[in-house]
Amino acid sequence: MPADALPARGARRTVGTMSSEKWAEVDTYLEATVAPDGADLEPIRAAQAAGGLPDIAVSPTQGKFLYLLARIAGARRILEIGTLGGYSTAWLARAVGPDGAVVTLEYDPRHAEVARASLDEAGFGALVEIRVGPAVDSLPFLDGPFDLVFIDADKANNRVYLDWAVRLSRPGTVIVLDNVVRRLGESSPEAEGIRSALERFGTDPRLDATALQTVGVKGWDGLAVAQVR
Ligand SMILES: C[S@@+](CC[C@H](N)C(=O)[O-])C[C@H]1O[C@@H](n2cnc3c(N)ncnc32)[C@H](O)[C@@H]1O
């Protein structure tokens, strides 16, 4: 596929008759109708906003989707790369249940501090360990296997994170890679990281994978999911 066929930053926000406003409206409807149980995690989003953190967490319906993936996989130990204010972390902690554990890696101490407070407040404190610093420095010190790995940090390192996710996996482990579409067509280290990880998803015989485009409150993007054979 030619690079100019891929989405780049600032890609047009209207496809056919659907606009990004309509996508957001539908997302809000779906959230209220199908996934209203996310309402009690809204304080985490509010704390992120109040703390001045960027508005780049997964959406409520995406958070519920992650939760369901983890439940379907029977995940008890989850690794997350990219905590931000702990919103996706909370969905994952909810999925592992009271005997489970989530290890989440975050570069920015301020983000980690906001996440720690929110997760404690939401009752997930005992389930979640936040390791602060560049994920590449934390990953070598983790003990696998994890049942699910959610990769959602600096995209330039996606391939490195995927390599670690496989190393810390077991047969059956689910690996989720966020934001695989939005910047795909760029000429940047981030886009290169996304493409390189997707290529491994498609060519590594240990990985059974797919990727989906998504639209919604976060615009046009996508996520990739793999299961380790
Ligand atoms: C998209 S946000 C994560 C959103 C979060 N998963 C959610 O949906 O609620 C990405 C996070 O990765 C963190 N990050 C960026 N580079 C990193 C690195 N090298 N190591 C660990 N975390 C990093 C950022 O500080 C940011 O908090």
Short mmCIF file of C-alpha atoms and ligand atoms in Angstrom, two decimals:
data_model
loop_
_atom_site.label_atom_id
_atom_site.label_comp_id
_atom_site.label_asym_id
_atom_site.label_seq_id
_atom_site.Cartn_x
_atom_site.Cartn_y
_atom_site.Cartn_z
CA MET A 1 0.00 0.00 0.00
CA PRO A 2 1.43 3.44 -0.86
CA ALA A 3 2.28 5.55 2.21
CA ASP A 4 -0.09 8.33 1.11
CA ALA A 5 -3.01 5.91 1.37
CA LEU A 6 -2.37 5.64 5.11
CA PRO A 7 -3.69 8.11 7.69
CA ALA A 8 -1.35 10.88 8.79
CA ARG A 9 -1.65 13.41 11.61
CA GLY A 10 -4.56 15.72 10.82
CA ALA A 11 -6.18 13.13 8.58
CA ARG A 12 -9.62 14.18 7.34
CA ARG A 13 -12.31 13.64 9.88
CA THR A 14 -15.21 12.92 7.60
CA VAL A 15 -15.69 9.58 5.91
CA GLY A 16 -18.72 9.32 3.65
CA THR A 17 -21.54 11.08 5.48
CA MET A 18 -20.14 10.35 8.95
CA SER A 19 -18.30 13.09 10.84
CA SER A 20 -16.16 12.87 13.93
CA GLU A 21 -19.00 14.62 15.82
CA LYS A 22 -21.37 11.80 14.84
CA TRP A 23 -18.83 9.17 15.88
CA ALA A 24 -18.55 10.86 19.28
CA GLU A 25 -22.34 11.05 19.62
CA VAL A 26 -22.69 7.35 18.86
CA ASP A 27 -19.91 6.52 21.31
CA THR A 28 -21.70 8.44 24.04
CA TYR A 29 -24.91 6.56 23.25
CA LEU A 30 -23.09 3.19 23.30
CA GLU A 31 -21.36 4.00 26.56
CA ALA A 32 -24.63 4.92 28.27
CA THR A 33 -26.55 2.00 26.77
CA VAL A 34 -24.14 -0.93 26.76
CA ALA A 35 -21.40 -0.04 29.22
CA PRO A 36 -22.96 2.14 31.95
CA ASP A 37 -20.88 0.35 34.58
CA GLY A 38 -17.97 2.61 33.65
CA ALA A 39 -19.64 5.53 35.40
CA ASP A 40 -17.96 4.79 38.71
CA LEU A 41 -14.53 5.15 37.04
CA GLU A 42 -15.31 8.69 35.86
CA PRO A 43 -13.59 10.23 38.93
CA ILE A 44 -10.33 8.83 37.55
CA ARG A 45 -10.85 10.73 34.29
CA ALA A 46 -11.82 13.84 36.26
CA ALA A 47 -8.65 13.60 38.37
CA GLN A 48 -6.56 13.31 35.20
CA ALA A 49 -8.13 16.45 33.81
CA ALA A 50 -7.83 18.30 37.13
CA GLY A 51 -4.17 17.30 37.34
CA GLY A 52 -3.48 18.72 33.90
CA LEU A 53 -2.66 15.34 32.35
CA PRO A 54 -3.21 15.05 28.58
CA ASP A 55 -6.59 13.78 27.41
CA ILE A 56 -5.19 10.59 25.85
CA ALA A 57 -6.68 7.79 27.95
CA VAL A 58 -8.74 5.08 26.30
CA SER A 59 -12.41 5.94 25.95
CA PRO A 60 -15.00 4.38 28.30
CA THR A 61 -16.16 1.86 25.69
CA GLN A 62 -12.54 0.96 24.92
CA GLY A 63 -11.83 0.57 28.64
CA LYS A 64 -14.77 -1.79 28.93
CA PHE A 65 -13.52 -3.66 25.85
CA LEU A 66 -10.11 -4.15 27.49
CA TYR A 67 -11.85 -5.34 30.65
CA LEU A 68 -13.86 -7.87 28.65
CA LEU A 69 -10.80 -9.14 26.78
CA ALA A 70 -9.10 -9.69 30.12
CA ARG A 71 -12.17 -11.46 31.55
CA ILE A 72 -12.56 -13.66 28.46
CA ALA A 73 -8.87 -14.59 28.73
CA GLY A 74 -9.29 -15.35 32.44
CA ALA A 75 -6.40 -12.96 33.11
CA ARG A 76 -5.09 -12.80 36.67
CA ARG A 77 -1.73 -11.07 36.02
CA ILE A 78 -1.70 -8.12 33.66
CA LEU A 79 1.14 -5.91 32.45
CA GLU A 80 0.35 -2.42 31.19
CA ILE A 81 2.91 -0.17 29.51
CA GLY A 82 1.70 3.45 29.78
CA THR A 83 -0.34 4.29 32.88
CA LEU A 84 -1.19 7.99 32.45
CA GLY A 85 -3.72 8.68 35.25
CA GLY A 86 -4.71 5.05 35.77
CA TYR A 87 -7.98 4.92 33.81
CA SER A 88 -7.24 1.86 31.67
CA THR A 89 -5.36 0.45 34.68
CA ALA A 90 -8.59 0.60 36.70
CA TRP A 91 -10.53 -1.33 34.05
CA LEU A 92 -7.78 -3.96 34.01
CA ALA A 93 -7.67 -4.12 37.82
CA ARG A 94 -11.43 -4.60 37.84
CA ALA A 95 -10.99 -7.50 35.40
CA VAL A 96 -8.37 -9.41 37.40
CA GLY A 97 -10.53 -9.49 40.52
CA PRO A 98 -9.45 -9.36 44.15
CA ASP A 99 -6.77 -12.06 43.83
CA GLY A 100 -5.21 -10.65 40.68
CA ALA A 101 -2.45 -8.14 39.99
CA VAL A 102 -1.69 -5.39 37.51
CA VAL A 103 1.83 -4.08 36.98
CA THR A 104 1.82 -0.79 35.11
CA LEU A 105 4.84 1.13 33.80
CA GLU A 106 4.89 4.92 33.60
CA TYR A 107 7.67 7.30 32.62
CA ASP A 108 6.29 10.50 34.15
CA PRO A 109 6.35 10.67 37.98
CA ARG A 110 3.52 13.22 37.95
CA HIS A 111 1.28 10.87 35.95
CA ALA A 112 2.18 8.03 38.30
CA GLU A 113 1.33 10.17 41.33
CA VAL A 114 -2.12 11.06 39.95
CA ALA A 115 -2.72 7.41 39.01
CA ARG A 116 -1.67 6.16 42.45
CA ALA A 117 -4.09 8.51 44.21
CA SER A 118 -6.97 7.65 41.86
CA LEU A 119 -6.43 3.90 42.01
CA ASP A 120 -6.23 3.97 45.81
CA GLU A 121 -9.38 6.07 45.96
CA ALA A 122 -11.23 3.69 43.62
CA GLY A 123 -10.29 0.70 45.81
CA PHE A 124 -7.78 -0.88 43.41
CA GLY A 125 -4.67 0.23 45.28
CA ALA A 126 -3.68 -3.21 46.58
CA LEU A 127 -3.99 -4.77 43.13
CA VAL A 128 -1.82 -2.32 41.20
CA GLU A 129 1.95 -1.83 41.25
CA ILE A 130 3.16 1.26 39.39
CA ARG A 131 6.80 1.24 38.30
CA VAL A 132 8.05 4.71 37.48
CA GLY A 133 10.69 5.37 34.81
CA PRO A 134 11.28 4.51 31.18
CA ALA A 135 9.52 1.20 30.50
CA VAL A 136 12.64 -0.17 28.80
CA ASP A 137 14.43 0.13 32.15
CA SER A 138 11.63 -1.55 34.14
CA LEU A 139 10.87 -4.43 31.76
CA PRO A 140 14.08 -6.45 32.36
CA PHE A 141 13.22 -6.63 36.08
CA LEU A 142 9.73 -8.10 35.65
CA ASP A 143 8.89 -11.75 36.19
CA GLY A 144 6.49 -13.34 33.73
CA PRO A 145 4.35 -14.81 32.63
CA PHE A 146 1.58 -12.26 32.29
CA ASP A 147 -1.84 -13.32 31.04
CA LEU A 148 -2.46 -10.04 29.18
CA VAL A 149 -0.18 -7.20 28.13
CA PHE A 150 -1.57 -3.80 27.14
CA ILE A 151 0.92 -1.63 25.23
CA ASP A 152 -0.05 2.06 25.26
CA ALA A 153 3.03 4.26 25.77
CA ASP A 154 5.56 5.96 23.45
CA LYS A 155 4.85 4.48 20.04
CA ALA A 156 8.45 4.65 18.85
CA ASN A 157 9.26 1.82 21.26
CA ASN A 158 6.29 -0.36 20.29
CA ARG A 159 8.45 -3.04 18.72
CA VAL A 160 10.68 -3.18 21.80
CA TYR A 161 7.61 -3.43 24.03
CA LEU A 162 6.13 -6.16 21.85
CA ASP A 163 9.39 -8.13 22.05
CA TRP A 164 9.22 -7.89 25.85
CA ALA A 165 5.53 -8.77 25.89
CA VAL A 166 6.29 -12.01 24.03
CA ARG A 167 9.24 -12.74 26.31
CA LEU A 168 7.03 -12.28 29.38
CA SER A 169 4.17 -14.36 27.96
CA ARG A 170 2.95 -17.95 28.03
CA PRO A 171 0.87 -19.79 25.42
CA GLY A 172 -2.52 -18.11 25.58
CA THR A 173 -1.30 -14.66 26.66
CA VAL A 174 -3.22 -11.83 25.00
CA ILE A 175 -1.27 -8.79 23.73
CA VAL A 176 -3.11 -5.56 22.89
CA LEU A 177 -1.47 -2.69 21.05
CA ASP A 178 -3.32 0.63 21.12
CA ASN A 179 -3.35 3.48 18.55
CA VAL A 180 -2.14 1.48 15.58
CA VAL A 181 -3.92 3.51 12.87
CA ARG A 182 -3.91 7.23 13.66
CA ARG A 183 -0.22 7.88 12.86
CA LEU A 184 0.40 4.93 10.57
CA GLY A 185 1.18 6.93 7.46
CA GLU A 186 3.59 9.37 9.05
CA SER A 187 7.27 9.41 8.43
CA SER A 188 8.33 9.43 12.08
CA PRO A 189 9.90 7.18 14.70
CA GLU A 190 6.41 6.72 16.19
CA ALA A 191 4.93 5.50 12.91
CA GLU A 192 7.96 3.28 12.35
CA GLY A 193 7.41 1.76 15.82
CA ILE A 194 3.77 1.09 15.02
CA ARG A 195 4.52 -0.47 11.62
CA SER A 196 7.33 -2.59 12.99
CA ALA A 197 5.14 -3.98 15.77
CA LEU A 198 2.30 -4.70 13.32
CA GLU A 199 4.75 -6.50 11.03
CA ARG A 200 5.80 -8.75 13.90
CA PHE A 201 2.14 -9.35 14.72
CA GLY A 202 1.64 -10.60 11.18
CA THR A 203 4.83 -12.60 10.67
CA ASP A 204 5.81 -14.15 14.02
CA PRO A 205 4.54 -17.76 13.97
CA ARG A 206 4.06 -17.55 17.76
CA LEU A 207 1.45 -14.81 17.34
CA ASP A 208 -2.12 -15.20 16.14
CA ALA A 209 -3.15 -11.62 15.43
CA THR A 210 -5.51 -9.13 13.89
CA ALA A 211 -6.06 -5.37 13.89
CA LEU A 212 -9.26 -3.34 13.77
CA GLN A 213 -9.89 0.26 12.79
CA THR A 214 -12.05 2.18 15.24
CA VAL A 215 -13.97 5.46 15.29
CA GLY A 216 -15.52 7.22 18.25
CA VAL A 217 -14.83 9.97 20.74
CA LYS A 218 -11.14 9.59 19.99
CA GLY A 219 -11.53 9.98 16.23
CA TRP A 220 -10.22 7.46 13.72
CA ASP A 221 -7.73 4.97 15.11
CA GLY A 222 -7.37 1.27 15.72
CA LEU A 223 -6.06 -1.46 17.92
CA ALA A 224 -4.26 -4.73 17.31
CA VAL A 225 -4.76 -7.90 19.32
CA ALA A 226 -2.68 -11.05 19.35
CA GLN A 227 -2.71 -14.29 21.25
CA VAL A 228 0.53 -16.13 21.90
CA ARG A 229 0.35 -19.70 20.54
C1 LIG B 1 -1.60 7.10 25.97
S1 LIG B 1 -1.00 7.38 27.57
C2 LIG B 1 -1.58 5.96 28.44
C3 LIG B 1 -3.06 5.97 28.60
C4 LIG B 1 -3.58 4.92 29.54
N1 LIG B 1 -3.17 3.59 29.13
C5 LIG B 1 -5.10 4.98 29.57
O1 LIG B 1 -5.69 4.59 28.55
O2 LIG B 1 -5.67 5.41 30.58
C6 LIG B 1 0.69 7.04 27.41
C7 LIG B 1 1.49 7.11 28.70
O3 LIG B 1 2.76 6.52 28.46
C8 LIG B 1 3.72 7.25 29.17
N2 LIG B 1 5.03 7.03 28.55
C9 LIG B 1 5.58 7.71 27.52
N3 LIG B 1 6.81 7.25 27.27
C10 LIG B 1 7.05 6.26 28.16
C11 LIG B 1 8.15 5.42 28.43
N4 LIG B 1 9.27 5.50 27.72
N5 LIG B 1 8.04 4.52 29.43
C12 LIG B 1 6.89 4.42 30.15
N6 LIG B 1 5.83 5.21 29.95
C13 LIG B 1 5.90 6.12 28.98
C14 LIG B 1 3.24 8.69 29.07
O4 LIG B 1 3.83 9.48 30.10
C15 LIG B 1 1.74 8.52 29.20
O5 LIG B 1 1.36 8.66 30.55
#
